[in-house]
Amino acid sequence: MPKLKTIGEQELIQRIARWCGPTPVTNLLKTRVPLGDDAYVANLASSSSLVLTTDTLIEGTHFRFDYMKRFYPTPQAVWRSLGQKAAAVNLSDLAAMGGATPVCALLTLGINGDISVDIVDNLYTGLQNFSKTTPFSIVGGDIIRSDKSIISL
């Protein structure tokens, strides 16, 4: 069996697509942009579409606290920046799908139980600050305990 690093992302997506065939939901939504891109686009009616997207930021892969501390004076500022980054990467995916207007988001947050509550407040402040330029609301999500910080919007 080949390793992920040898087949690459596109071949992996093609393999996954075999498991994600048409379903009653995808048939109902009339898929416009299928599995394989950074977002899912479906027609809702003749003049509107629904775009669903997600991006995940994982400590050590997409951000490093030791590096970020060089540019941000406090842990609170680091987390505000991560909130802004999470919003930015998702909004860029919506822009790539034809400038879809964001409405709402679900946030999954993986954090260590020893983290200060004001750190989470600052993450949401960063998300909220970024959403002033392109308004959307966080309407729910999931919080999990994790050794590495994970932010998925």
PDB file of C-alpha atoms in Angstrom:
ATOM      1  CA  MET A   1       0.000   0.000   0.000  1.00  0.00           C
ATOM      2  CA  PRO A   2       1.523   3.372  -0.954  1.00  0.00           C
ATOM      3  CA  LYS A   3       2.242   6.077   1.607  1.00  0.00           C
ATOM      4  CA  LEU A   4       0.317   9.363   1.578  1.00  0.00           C
ATOM      5  CA  LYS A   5       3.478  11.326   0.843  1.00  0.00           C
ATOM      6  CA  THR A   6       4.002   9.353  -2.381  1.00  0.00           C
ATOM      7  CA  ILE A   7       0.481   9.617  -3.838  1.00  0.00           C
ATOM      8  CA  GLY A   8      -0.163  13.296  -3.054  1.00  0.00           C
ATOM      9  CA  GLU A   9      -3.314  15.216  -2.190  1.00  0.00           C
ATOM     10  CA  GLN A  10      -5.150  14.921  -5.512  1.00  0.00           C
ATOM     11  CA  GLU A  11      -4.855  11.133  -5.702  1.00  0.00           C
ATOM     12  CA  LEU A  12      -5.928  10.880  -2.065  1.00  0.00           C
ATOM     13  CA  ILE A  13      -9.028  12.985  -2.844  1.00  0.00           C
ATOM     14  CA  GLN A  14      -9.809  10.717  -5.820  1.00  0.00           C
ATOM     15  CA  ARG A  15      -9.587   7.660  -3.544  1.00  0.00           C
ATOM     16  CA  ILE A  16     -11.888   9.316  -0.991  1.00  0.00           C
ATOM     17  CA  ALA A  17     -14.351  10.280  -3.737  1.00  0.00           C
ATOM     18  CA  ARG A  18     -15.027   6.581  -4.332  1.00  0.00           C
ATOM     19  CA  TRP A  19     -16.448   6.399  -0.796  1.00  0.00           C
ATOM     20  CA  CYS A  20     -18.432   9.623  -1.132  1.00  0.00           C
ATOM     21  CA  GLY A  21     -20.707   8.862  -4.057  1.00  0.00           C
ATOM     22  CA  PRO A  22     -24.060  10.510  -4.680  1.00  0.00           C
ATOM     23  CA  THR A  23     -26.485  10.485  -1.760  1.00  0.00           C
ATOM     24  CA  PRO A  24     -30.092  11.617  -1.441  1.00  0.00           C
ATOM     25  CA  VAL A  25     -28.787  14.918  -0.048  1.00  0.00           C
ATOM     26  CA  THR A  26     -26.275  15.575  -2.828  1.00  0.00           C
ATOM     27  CA  ASN A  27     -28.866  14.614  -5.435  1.00  0.00           C
ATOM     28  CA  LEU A  28     -31.379  17.001  -3.851  1.00  0.00           C
ATOM     29  CA  LEU A  29     -28.865  19.859  -3.689  1.00  0.00           C
ATOM     30  CA  LYS A  30     -27.699  19.469  -7.308  1.00  0.00           C
ATOM     31  CA  THR A  31     -23.957  19.673  -6.746  1.00  0.00           C
ATOM     32  CA  ARG A  32     -22.167  22.398  -8.731  1.00  0.00           C
ATOM     33  CA  VAL A  33     -18.594  21.936  -7.431  1.00  0.00           C
ATOM     34  CA  PRO A  34     -17.968  18.325  -6.368  1.00  0.00           C
ATOM     35  CA  LEU A  35     -15.616  16.798  -3.839  1.00  0.00           C
ATOM     36  CA  GLY A  36     -12.047  17.752  -4.562  1.00  0.00           C
ATOM     37  CA  ASP A  37     -12.013  21.492  -4.035  1.00  0.00           C
ATOM     38  CA  ASP A  38     -11.771  23.542  -0.844  1.00  0.00           C
ATOM     39  CA  ALA A  39     -15.520  24.008  -0.681  1.00  0.00           C
ATOM     40  CA  TYR A  40     -18.765  22.299  -1.646  1.00  0.00           C
ATOM     41  CA  VAL A  41     -21.157  24.280  -3.845  1.00  0.00           C
ATOM     42  CA  ALA A  42     -24.756  23.213  -4.365  1.00  0.00           C
ATOM     43  CA  ASN A  43     -27.668  24.842  -6.153  1.00  0.00           C
ATOM     44  CA  LEU A  44     -30.553  25.574  -3.804  1.00  0.00           C
ATOM     45  CA  ALA A  45     -32.845  27.054  -6.417  1.00  0.00           C
ATOM     46  CA  SER A  46     -32.389  28.351  -9.917  1.00  0.00           C
ATOM     47  CA  SER A  47     -30.917  31.640  -8.682  1.00  0.00           C
ATOM     48  CA  SER A  48     -29.047  30.695  -5.505  1.00  0.00           C
ATOM     49  CA  SER A  49     -26.371  28.317  -4.257  1.00  0.00           C
ATOM     50  CA  LEU A  50     -25.120  27.005  -0.946  1.00  0.00           C
ATOM     51  CA  VAL A  51     -21.353  26.916  -0.388  1.00  0.00           C
ATOM     52  CA  LEU A  52     -19.921  24.879   2.502  1.00  0.00           C
ATOM     53  CA  THR A  53     -16.252  25.037   3.399  1.00  0.00           C
ATOM     54  CA  THR A  54     -13.926  24.251   6.271  1.00  0.00           C
ATOM     55  CA  ASP A  55     -10.287  24.873   7.045  1.00  0.00           C
ATOM     56  CA  THR A  56      -8.311  23.514   9.967  1.00  0.00           C
ATOM     57  CA  LEU A  57      -5.288  25.069  11.641  1.00  0.00           C
ATOM     58  CA  ILE A  58      -3.155  22.661  13.694  1.00  0.00           C
ATOM     59  CA  GLU A  59      -0.404  23.712  16.066  1.00  0.00           C
ATOM     60  CA  GLY A  60       2.985  22.691  14.709  1.00  0.00           C
ATOM     61  CA  THR A  61       1.686  22.345  11.149  1.00  0.00           C
ATOM     62  CA  HIS A  62      -0.148  25.597  10.356  1.00  0.00           C
ATOM     63  CA  PHE A  63       1.156  27.764  13.187  1.00  0.00           C
ATOM     64  CA  ARG A  64       3.871  27.616  15.814  1.00  0.00           C
ATOM     65  CA  PHE A  65       3.575  29.472  19.080  1.00  0.00           C
ATOM     66  CA  ASP A  66       7.360  29.859  19.425  1.00  0.00           C
ATOM     67  CA  TYR A  67       7.465  31.627  16.041  1.00  0.00           C
ATOM     68  CA  MET A  68       4.350  33.744  16.622  1.00  0.00           C
ATOM     69  CA  LYS A  69       5.659  34.985  19.989  1.00  0.00           C
ATOM     70  CA  ARG A  70       8.383  36.842  18.068  1.00  0.00           C
ATOM     71  CA  PHE A  71       5.749  39.066  16.442  1.00  0.00           C
ATOM     72  CA  TYR A  72       3.010  39.311  19.053  1.00  0.00           C
ATOM     73  CA  PRO A  73       3.781  40.678  22.534  1.00  0.00           C
ATOM     74  CA  THR A  74       1.310  38.556  24.513  1.00  0.00           C
ATOM     75  CA  PRO A  75      -0.398  35.152  24.294  1.00  0.00           C
ATOM     76  CA  GLN A  76      -3.684  37.048  23.965  1.00  0.00           C
ATOM     77  CA  ALA A  77      -2.405  38.816  20.840  1.00  0.00           C
ATOM     78  CA  VAL A  78      -1.242  35.473  19.410  1.00  0.00           C
ATOM     79  CA  TRP A  79      -4.727  33.987  19.840  1.00  0.00           C
ATOM     80  CA  ARG A  80      -6.443  37.081  18.383  1.00  0.00           C
ATOM     81  CA  SER A  81      -4.189  36.638  15.349  1.00  0.00           C
ATOM     82  CA  LEU A  82      -5.128  32.947  15.095  1.00  0.00           C
ATOM     83  CA  GLY A  83      -8.816  33.902  15.154  1.00  0.00           C
ATOM     84  CA  GLN A  84      -8.225  36.351  12.316  1.00  0.00           C
ATOM     85  CA  LYS A  85      -6.259  33.743  10.364  1.00  0.00           C
ATOM     86  CA  ALA A  86      -9.016  31.132  10.777  1.00  0.00           C
ATOM     87  CA  ALA A  87     -11.559  33.609   9.409  1.00  0.00           C
ATOM     88  CA  ALA A  88      -9.267  34.711   6.572  1.00  0.00           C
ATOM     89  CA  VAL A  89      -8.510  31.230   5.219  1.00  0.00           C
ATOM     90  CA  ASN A  90     -12.191  30.314   5.152  1.00  0.00           C
ATOM     91  CA  LEU A  91     -13.302  33.585   3.587  1.00  0.00           C
ATOM     92  CA  SER A  92     -10.650  33.165   0.888  1.00  0.00           C
ATOM     93  CA  ASP A  93     -12.153  29.759   0.036  1.00  0.00           C
ATOM     94  CA  LEU A  94     -15.571  31.408  -0.307  1.00  0.00           C
ATOM     95  CA  ALA A  95     -14.070  34.084  -2.534  1.00  0.00           C
ATOM     96  CA  ALA A  96     -12.550  31.356  -4.716  1.00  0.00           C
ATOM     97  CA  MET A  97     -16.040  29.875  -5.179  1.00  0.00           C
ATOM     98  CA  GLY A  98     -17.313  33.035  -6.846  1.00  0.00           C
ATOM     99  CA  GLY A  99     -17.503  35.438  -3.945  1.00  0.00           C
ATOM    100  CA  ALA A 100     -20.112  33.631  -1.868  1.00  0.00           C
ATOM    101  CA  THR A 101     -21.480  35.722   0.995  1.00  0.00           C
ATOM    102  CA  PRO A 102     -20.696  34.213   4.393  1.00  0.00           C
ATOM    103  CA  VAL A 103     -23.642  33.792   6.716  1.00  0.00           C
ATOM    104  CA  CYS A 104     -22.592  31.567   9.601  1.00  0.00           C
ATOM    105  CA  ALA A 105     -19.830  29.295  10.789  1.00  0.00           C
ATOM    106  CA  LEU A 106     -19.265  26.341  13.076  1.00  0.00           C
ATOM    107  CA  LEU A 107     -16.036  26.389  15.081  1.00  0.00           C
ATOM    108  CA  THR A 108     -14.254  23.296  16.344  1.00  0.00           C
ATOM    109  CA  LEU A 109     -11.641  24.156  18.931  1.00  0.00           C
ATOM    110  CA  GLY A 110      -9.126  21.666  20.316  1.00  0.00           C
ATOM    111  CA  ILE A 111      -7.252  23.018  23.313  1.00  0.00           C
ATOM    112  CA  ASN A 112      -5.356  21.867  26.367  1.00  0.00           C
ATOM    113  CA  GLY A 113      -7.345  21.967  29.603  1.00  0.00           C
ATOM    114  CA  ASP A 114      -4.642  24.097  31.240  1.00  0.00           C
ATOM    115  CA  ILE A 115      -5.134  26.978  28.811  1.00  0.00           C
ATOM    116  CA  SER A 116      -6.429  30.252  30.228  1.00  0.00           C
ATOM    117  CA  VAL A 117     -10.057  31.172  29.494  1.00  0.00           C
ATOM    118  CA  ASP A 118      -8.991  34.634  28.288  1.00  0.00           C
ATOM    119  CA  ILE A 119      -7.038  32.898  25.519  1.00  0.00           C
ATOM    120  CA  VAL A 120     -10.324  31.527  24.146  1.00  0.00           C
ATOM    121  CA  ASP A 121     -11.901  34.968  24.542  1.00  0.00           C
ATOM    122  CA  ASN A 122      -9.097  36.406  22.422  1.00  0.00           C
ATOM    123  CA  LEU A 123      -9.537  33.771  19.712  1.00  0.00           C
ATOM    124  CA  TYR A 124     -13.197  34.753  19.413  1.00  0.00           C
ATOM    125  CA  THR A 125     -12.230  38.444  19.495  1.00  0.00           C
ATOM    126  CA  GLY A 126      -9.940  37.821  16.509  1.00  0.00           C
ATOM    127  CA  LEU A 127     -12.726  36.015  14.655  1.00  0.00           C
ATOM    128  CA  GLN A 128     -15.163  38.804  15.483  1.00  0.00           C
ATOM    129  CA  ASN A 129     -12.703  41.543  14.466  1.00  0.00           C
ATOM    130  CA  PHE A 130     -12.162  39.906  11.103  1.00  0.00           C
ATOM    131  CA  SER A 131     -15.873  39.363  10.572  1.00  0.00           C
ATOM    132  CA  LYS A 132     -16.497  43.133  10.795  1.00  0.00           C
ATOM    133  CA  THR A 133     -15.230  43.416   7.215  1.00  0.00           C
ATOM    134  CA  THR A 134     -17.249  40.425   5.997  1.00  0.00           C
ATOM    135  CA  PRO A 135     -20.010  39.752   8.527  1.00  0.00           C
ATOM    136  CA  PHE A 136     -20.820  36.207   9.620  1.00  0.00           C
ATOM    137  CA  SER A 137     -21.846  34.644  12.916  1.00  0.00           C
ATOM    138  CA  ILE A 138     -20.419  31.705  14.824  1.00  0.00           C
ATOM    139  CA  VAL A 139     -23.543  29.593  15.400  1.00  0.00           C
ATOM    140  CA  GLY A 140     -22.076  26.575  17.166  1.00  0.00           C
ATOM    141  CA  GLY A 141     -19.366  23.968  16.934  1.00  0.00           C
ATOM    142  CA  ASP A 142     -17.398  21.655  19.160  1.00  0.00           C
ATOM    143  CA  ILE A 143     -14.763  22.009  21.864  1.00  0.00           C
ATOM    144  CA  ILE A 144     -12.400  19.124  22.513  1.00  0.00           C
ATOM    145  CA  ARG A 145      -9.443  18.544  24.800  1.00  0.00           C
ATOM    146  CA  SER A 146      -6.269  18.203  22.749  1.00  0.00           C
ATOM    147  CA  ASP A 147      -2.519  18.193  23.413  1.00  0.00           C
ATOM    148  CA  LYS A 148      -2.077  20.401  20.340  1.00  0.00           C
ATOM    149  CA  SER A 149      -4.204  23.445  19.641  1.00  0.00           C
ATOM    150  CA  ILE A 150      -6.634  22.921  16.742  1.00  0.00           C
ATOM    151  CA  ILE A 151      -8.896  25.538  15.195  1.00  0.00           C
ATOM    152  CA  SER A 152     -11.334  24.408  12.504  1.00  0.00           C
ATOM    153  CA  LEU A 153     -13.905  26.824  11.085  1.00  0.00           C
TER     154      LEU A 153
END
